Amino acid sequence: MDFVQTYVGGIQLVGAAGATWAIVPQVGDLTQVDAGFSTTLGRFSSKWLANGTVFRIEISTPQGTTGTVGVPLPGNYTTETLSSADGGGDVVRADESGRYWIRDLAGGEHRFVVVGW
């Protein structure tokens, strides 16, 4: 794993081989990232795009794992809404970190979109 996967892509293995994980991308001035790697449990990937009006992230994690996703929001995050969240998990409103948090998300393929980026 390198800087792109773990920091910019935000993929962090919390439990052994990624049985639990977190995906918390660090956007900065970048507009897109496609990062990923594999462990003995399977493939982890984080692909996101920030185009000025929308932030979209697509993640893929192995079945049988669980994790947390921190979806970044733009400057005045208190007025933004998470416009789509598929695949379950508990969505928590943005907090002082400027992110929406989706906790207890089952492994699989998921997409999250923030409109008003």
mmCIF file with all atom_site columns, C-alpha atoms in Angstrom:
data_model
loop_
_atom_site.group_PDB
_atom_site.id
_atom_site.type_symbol
_atom_site.label_atom_id
_atom_site.label_alt_id
_atom_site.label_comp_id
_atom_site.label_asym_id
_atom_site.label_entity_id
_atom_site.label_seq_id
_atom_site.pdbx_PDB_ins_code
_atom_site.Cartn_x
_atom_site.Cartn_y
_atom_site.Cartn_z
_atom_site.occupancy
_atom_site.B_iso_or_equiv
_atom_site.pdbx_formal_charge
_atom_site.auth_seq_id
_atom_site.auth_comp_id
_atom_site.auth_asym_id
_atom_site.auth_atom_id
_atom_site.pdbx_PDB_model_num
ATOM 1   C CA . MET A 1 1   ? 0.000   0.000   0.000   1.00 0.00 ? 1   MET A CA 1
ATOM 2   C CA . ASP A 1 2   ? 1.191   3.487   -0.735  1.00 0.00 ? 2   ASP A CA 1
ATOM 3   C CA . PHE A 1 3   ? 0.236   7.124   -0.228  1.00 0.00 ? 3   PHE A CA 1
ATOM 4   C CA . VAL A 1 4   ? -2.377  7.147   -3.017  1.00 0.00 ? 4   VAL A CA 1
ATOM 5   C CA . GLN A 1 5   ? -4.282  4.145   -1.649  1.00 0.00 ? 5   GLN A CA 1
ATOM 6   C CA . THR A 1 6   ? -4.138  4.967   2.045   1.00 0.00 ? 6   THR A CA 1
ATOM 7   C CA . TYR A 1 7   ? -4.315  8.776   2.087   1.00 0.00 ? 7   TYR A CA 1
ATOM 8   C CA . VAL A 1 8   ? -5.784  10.162  -1.126  1.00 0.00 ? 8   VAL A CA 1
ATOM 9   C CA . GLY A 1 9   ? -7.963  7.113   -1.799  1.00 0.00 ? 9   GLY A CA 1
ATOM 10  C CA . GLY A 1 10  ? -8.539  6.849   1.942   1.00 0.00 ? 10  GLY A CA 1
ATOM 11  C CA . ILE A 1 11  ? -8.475  3.046   2.189   1.00 0.00 ? 11  ILE A CA 1
ATOM 12  C CA . GLN A 1 12  ? -7.513  1.934   5.684   1.00 0.00 ? 12  GLN A CA 1
ATOM 13  C CA . LEU A 1 13  ? -7.494  -1.648  6.952   1.00 0.00 ? 13  LEU A CA 1
ATOM 14  C CA . VAL A 1 14  ? -8.699  -1.640  10.556  1.00 0.00 ? 14  VAL A CA 1
ATOM 15  C CA . GLY A 1 15  ? -8.984  -5.396  11.211  1.00 0.00 ? 15  GLY A CA 1
ATOM 16  C CA . ALA A 1 16  ? -6.844  -8.308  10.052  1.00 0.00 ? 16  ALA A CA 1
ATOM 17  C CA . ALA A 1 17  ? -6.524  -8.328  6.220   1.00 0.00 ? 17  ALA A CA 1
ATOM 18  C CA . GLY A 1 18  ? -9.374  -5.804  6.102   1.00 0.00 ? 18  GLY A CA 1
ATOM 19  C CA . ALA A 1 19  ? -12.118 -7.718  7.931   1.00 0.00 ? 19  ALA A CA 1
ATOM 20  C CA . THR A 1 20  ? -13.024 -4.228  9.127   1.00 0.00 ? 20  THR A CA 1
ATOM 21  C CA . TRP A 1 21  ? -12.010 -1.159  7.167   1.00 0.00 ? 21  TRP A CA 1
ATOM 22  C CA . ALA A 1 22  ? -12.493 2.577   6.739   1.00 0.00 ? 22  ALA A CA 1
ATOM 23  C CA . ILE A 1 23  ? -12.519 4.632   3.552   1.00 0.00 ? 23  ILE A CA 1
ATOM 24  C CA . VAL A 1 24  ? -11.950 8.317   4.280   1.00 0.00 ? 24  VAL A CA 1
ATOM 25  C CA . PRO A 1 25  ? -10.552 10.074  1.186   1.00 0.00 ? 25  PRO A CA 1
ATOM 26  C CA . GLN A 1 26  ? -8.483  13.256  1.458   1.00 0.00 ? 26  GLN A CA 1
ATOM 27  C CA . VAL A 1 27  ? -9.502  15.389  -1.509  1.00 0.00 ? 27  VAL A CA 1
ATOM 28  C CA . GLY A 1 28  ? -7.302  18.494  -1.306  1.00 0.00 ? 28  GLY A CA 1
ATOM 29  C CA . ASP A 1 29  ? -6.926  20.132  -4.733  1.00 0.00 ? 29  ASP A CA 1
ATOM 30  C CA . LEU A 1 30  ? -7.349  16.881  -6.661  1.00 0.00 ? 30  LEU A CA 1
ATOM 31  C CA . THR A 1 31  ? -10.357 16.275  -8.902  1.00 0.00 ? 31  THR A CA 1
ATOM 32  C CA . GLN A 1 32  ? -10.246 12.484  -9.201  1.00 0.00 ? 32  GLN A CA 1
ATOM 33  C CA . VAL A 1 33  ? -8.570  9.383   -7.834  1.00 0.00 ? 33  VAL A CA 1
ATOM 34  C CA . ASP A 1 34  ? -8.740  5.678   -8.636  1.00 0.00 ? 34  ASP A CA 1
ATOM 35  C CA . ALA A 1 35  ? -6.967  3.644   -5.939  1.00 0.00 ? 35  ALA A CA 1
ATOM 36  C CA . GLY A 1 36  ? -7.047  0.046   -4.804  1.00 0.00 ? 36  GLY A CA 1
ATOM 37  C CA . PHE A 1 37  ? -5.249  -3.058  -3.641  1.00 0.00 ? 37  PHE A CA 1
ATOM 38  C CA . SER A 1 38  ? -5.963  -6.663  -2.670  1.00 0.00 ? 38  SER A CA 1
ATOM 39  C CA . THR A 1 39  ? -5.553  -8.671  0.522   1.00 0.00 ? 39  THR A CA 1
ATOM 40  C CA . THR A 1 40  ? -6.265  -12.324 1.263   1.00 0.00 ? 40  THR A CA 1
ATOM 41  C CA . LEU A 1 41  ? -9.940  -11.338 1.726   1.00 0.00 ? 41  LEU A CA 1
ATOM 42  C CA . GLY A 1 42  ? -10.261 -9.703  -1.694  1.00 0.00 ? 42  GLY A CA 1
ATOM 43  C CA . ARG A 1 43  ? -10.056 -6.348  -3.474  1.00 0.00 ? 43  ARG A CA 1
ATOM 44  C CA . PHE A 1 44  ? -10.487 -2.917  -1.880  1.00 0.00 ? 44  PHE A CA 1
ATOM 45  C CA . SER A 1 45  ? -10.977 0.115   -4.126  1.00 0.00 ? 45  SER A CA 1
ATOM 46  C CA . SER A 1 46  ? -11.905 3.772   -3.873  1.00 0.00 ? 46  SER A CA 1
ATOM 47  C CA . LYS A 1 47  ? -12.694 5.797   -6.976  1.00 0.00 ? 47  LYS A CA 1
ATOM 48  C CA . TRP A 1 48  ? -13.874 9.370   -6.601  1.00 0.00 ? 48  TRP A CA 1
ATOM 49  C CA . LEU A 1 49  ? -14.548 12.463  -8.694  1.00 0.00 ? 49  LEU A CA 1
ATOM 50  C CA . ALA A 1 50  ? -15.001 16.077  -7.560  1.00 0.00 ? 50  ALA A CA 1
ATOM 51  C CA . ASN A 1 51  ? -16.132 18.201  -10.500 1.00 0.00 ? 51  ASN A CA 1
ATOM 52  C CA . GLY A 1 52  ? -17.148 21.527  -8.954  1.00 0.00 ? 52  GLY A CA 1
ATOM 53  C CA . THR A 1 53  ? -20.819 20.711  -8.348  1.00 0.00 ? 53  THR A CA 1
ATOM 54  C CA . VAL A 1 54  ? -20.842 17.031  -7.390  1.00 0.00 ? 54  VAL A CA 1
ATOM 55  C CA . PHE A 1 55  ? -18.614 14.733  -5.363  1.00 0.00 ? 55  PHE A CA 1
ATOM 56  C CA . ARG A 1 56  ? -19.102 11.059  -6.239  1.00 0.00 ? 56  ARG A CA 1
ATOM 57  C CA . ILE A 1 57  ? -17.299 8.132   -4.657  1.00 0.00 ? 57  ILE A CA 1
ATOM 58  C CA . GLU A 1 58  ? -17.567 4.490   -5.675  1.00 0.00 ? 58  GLU A CA 1
ATOM 59  C CA . ILE A 1 59  ? -16.084 1.909   -3.353  1.00 0.00 ? 59  ILE A CA 1
ATOM 60  C CA . SER A 1 60  ? -15.660 -1.829  -3.518  1.00 0.00 ? 60  SER A CA 1
ATOM 61  C CA . THR A 1 61  ? -14.777 -4.032  -0.559  1.00 0.00 ? 61  THR A CA 1
ATOM 62  C CA . PRO A 1 62  ? -14.881 -7.807  -0.073  1.00 0.00 ? 62  PRO A CA 1
ATOM 63  C CA . GLN A 1 63  ? -18.120 -9.537  0.882   1.00 0.00 ? 63  GLN A CA 1
ATOM 64  C CA . GLY A 1 64  ? -18.187 -10.570 4.540   1.00 0.00 ? 64  GLY A CA 1
ATOM 65  C CA . THR A 1 65  ? -16.357 -7.435  5.710   1.00 0.00 ? 65  THR A CA 1
ATOM 66  C CA . THR A 1 66  ? -17.749 -4.278  7.323   1.00 0.00 ? 66  THR A CA 1
ATOM 67  C CA . GLY A 1 67  ? -16.562 -0.726  7.507   1.00 0.00 ? 67  GLY A CA 1
ATOM 68  C CA . THR A 1 68  ? -17.068 3.003   7.661   1.00 0.00 ? 68  THR A CA 1
ATOM 69  C CA . VAL A 1 69  ? -17.043 5.569   4.857   1.00 0.00 ? 69  VAL A CA 1
ATOM 70  C CA . GLY A 1 70  ? -16.364 9.262   5.463   1.00 0.00 ? 70  GLY A CA 1
ATOM 71  C CA . VAL A 1 71  ? -17.763 11.227  2.511   1.00 0.00 ? 71  VAL A CA 1
ATOM 72  C CA . PRO A 1 72  ? -16.143 14.690  2.371   1.00 0.00 ? 72  PRO A CA 1
ATOM 73  C CA . LEU A 1 73  ? -18.254 17.795  1.970   1.00 0.00 ? 73  LEU A CA 1
ATOM 74  C CA . PRO A 1 74  ? -17.339 21.237  0.611   1.00 0.00 ? 74  PRO A CA 1
ATOM 75  C CA . GLY A 1 75  ? -16.752 24.344  2.730   1.00 0.00 ? 75  GLY A CA 1
ATOM 76  C CA . ASN A 1 76  ? -20.221 25.072  4.164   1.00 0.00 ? 76  ASN A CA 1
ATOM 77  C CA . TYR A 1 77  ? -21.071 21.461  4.811   1.00 0.00 ? 77  TYR A CA 1
ATOM 78  C CA . THR A 1 78  ? -24.054 22.229  7.050   1.00 0.00 ? 78  THR A CA 1
ATOM 79  C CA . THR A 1 79  ? -26.178 23.010  3.965   1.00 0.00 ? 79  THR A CA 1
ATOM 80  C CA . GLU A 1 80  ? -25.172 20.023  1.862   1.00 0.00 ? 80  GLU A CA 1
ATOM 81  C CA . THR A 1 81  ? -27.104 16.785  1.530   1.00 0.00 ? 81  THR A CA 1
ATOM 82  C CA . LEU A 1 82  ? -26.057 13.250  0.757   1.00 0.00 ? 82  LEU A CA 1
ATOM 83  C CA . SER A 1 83  ? -28.178 12.679  -2.339  1.00 0.00 ? 83  SER A CA 1
ATOM 84  C CA . SER A 1 84  ? -27.713 8.951   -2.724  1.00 0.00 ? 84  SER A CA 1
ATOM 85  C CA . ALA A 1 85  ? -26.470 6.190   -0.519  1.00 0.00 ? 85  ALA A CA 1
ATOM 86  C CA . ASP A 1 86  ? -26.974 2.636   -1.638  1.00 0.00 ? 86  ASP A CA 1
ATOM 87  C CA . GLY A 1 87  ? -26.133 -0.568  0.136   1.00 0.00 ? 87  GLY A CA 1
ATOM 88  C CA . GLY A 1 88  ? -27.324 0.114   3.661   1.00 0.00 ? 88  GLY A CA 1
ATOM 89  C CA . GLY A 1 89  ? -25.248 1.224   6.572   1.00 0.00 ? 89  GLY A CA 1
ATOM 90  C CA . ASP A 1 90  ? -26.194 3.913   9.042   1.00 0.00 ? 90  ASP A CA 1
ATOM 91  C CA . VAL A 1 91  ? -25.850 7.424   7.581   1.00 0.00 ? 91  VAL A CA 1
ATOM 92  C CA . VAL A 1 92  ? -24.846 10.019  10.144  1.00 0.00 ? 92  VAL A CA 1
ATOM 93  C CA . ARG A 1 93  ? -25.275 13.730  9.362   1.00 0.00 ? 93  ARG A CA 1
ATOM 94  C CA . ALA A 1 94  ? -22.112 15.705  8.785   1.00 0.00 ? 94  ALA A CA 1
ATOM 95  C CA . ASP A 1 95  ? -20.192 16.617  11.905  1.00 0.00 ? 95  ASP A CA 1
ATOM 96  C CA . GLU A 1 96  ? -17.397 19.040  12.731  1.00 0.00 ? 96  GLU A CA 1
ATOM 97  C CA . SER A 1 97  ? -15.037 17.057  10.503  1.00 0.00 ? 97  SER A CA 1
ATOM 98  C CA . GLY A 1 98  ? -17.008 18.149  7.424   1.00 0.00 ? 98  GLY A CA 1
ATOM 99  C CA . ARG A 1 99  ? -18.009 14.630  6.421   1.00 0.00 ? 99  ARG A CA 1
ATOM 100 C CA . TYR A 1 100 ? -21.019 12.408  6.217   1.00 0.00 ? 100 TYR A CA 1
ATOM 101 C CA . TRP A 1 101 ? -20.260 9.144   8.008   1.00 0.00 ? 101 TRP A CA 1
ATOM 102 C CA . ILE A 1 102 ? -21.751 5.854   6.851   1.00 0.00 ? 102 ILE A CA 1
ATOM 103 C CA . ARG A 1 103 ? -21.086 3.307   9.577   1.00 0.00 ? 103 ARG A CA 1
ATOM 104 C CA . ASP A 1 104 ? -21.518 -0.483  9.714   1.00 0.00 ? 104 ASP A CA 1
ATOM 105 C CA . LEU A 1 105 ? -21.537 -0.743  5.936   1.00 0.00 ? 105 LEU A CA 1
ATOM 106 C CA . ALA A 1 106 ? -21.441 -4.308  4.622   1.00 0.00 ? 106 ALA A CA 1
ATOM 107 C CA . GLY A 1 107 ? -18.728 -5.207  2.125   1.00 0.00 ? 107 GLY A CA 1
ATOM 108 C CA . GLY A 1 108 ? -19.676 -4.934  -1.535  1.00 0.00 ? 108 GLY A CA 1
ATOM 109 C CA . GLU A 1 109 ? -19.982 -2.209  -4.164  1.00 0.00 ? 109 GLU A CA 1
ATOM 110 C CA . HIS A 1 110 ? -21.411 1.142   -3.051  1.00 0.00 ? 110 HIS A CA 1
ATOM 111 C CA . ARG A 1 111 ? -21.779 4.642   -4.463  1.00 0.00 ? 111 ARG A CA 1
ATOM 112 C CA . PHE A 1 112 ? -22.317 7.913   -2.590  1.00 0.00 ? 112 PHE A CA 1
ATOM 113 C CA . VAL A 1 113 ? -22.994 11.316  -4.152  1.00 0.00 ? 113 VAL A CA 1
ATOM 114 C CA . VAL A 1 114 ? -22.916 14.805  -2.635  1.00 0.00 ? 114 VAL A CA 1
ATOM 115 C CA . VAL A 1 115 ? -24.658 17.484  -4.711  1.00 0.00 ? 115 VAL A CA 1
ATOM 116 C CA . GLY A 1 116 ? -23.538 21.078  -4.266  1.00 0.00 ? 116 GLY A CA 1
ATOM 117 C CA . TRP A 1 117 ? -19.843 20.318  -4.099  1.00 0.00 ? 117 TRP A CA 1
#
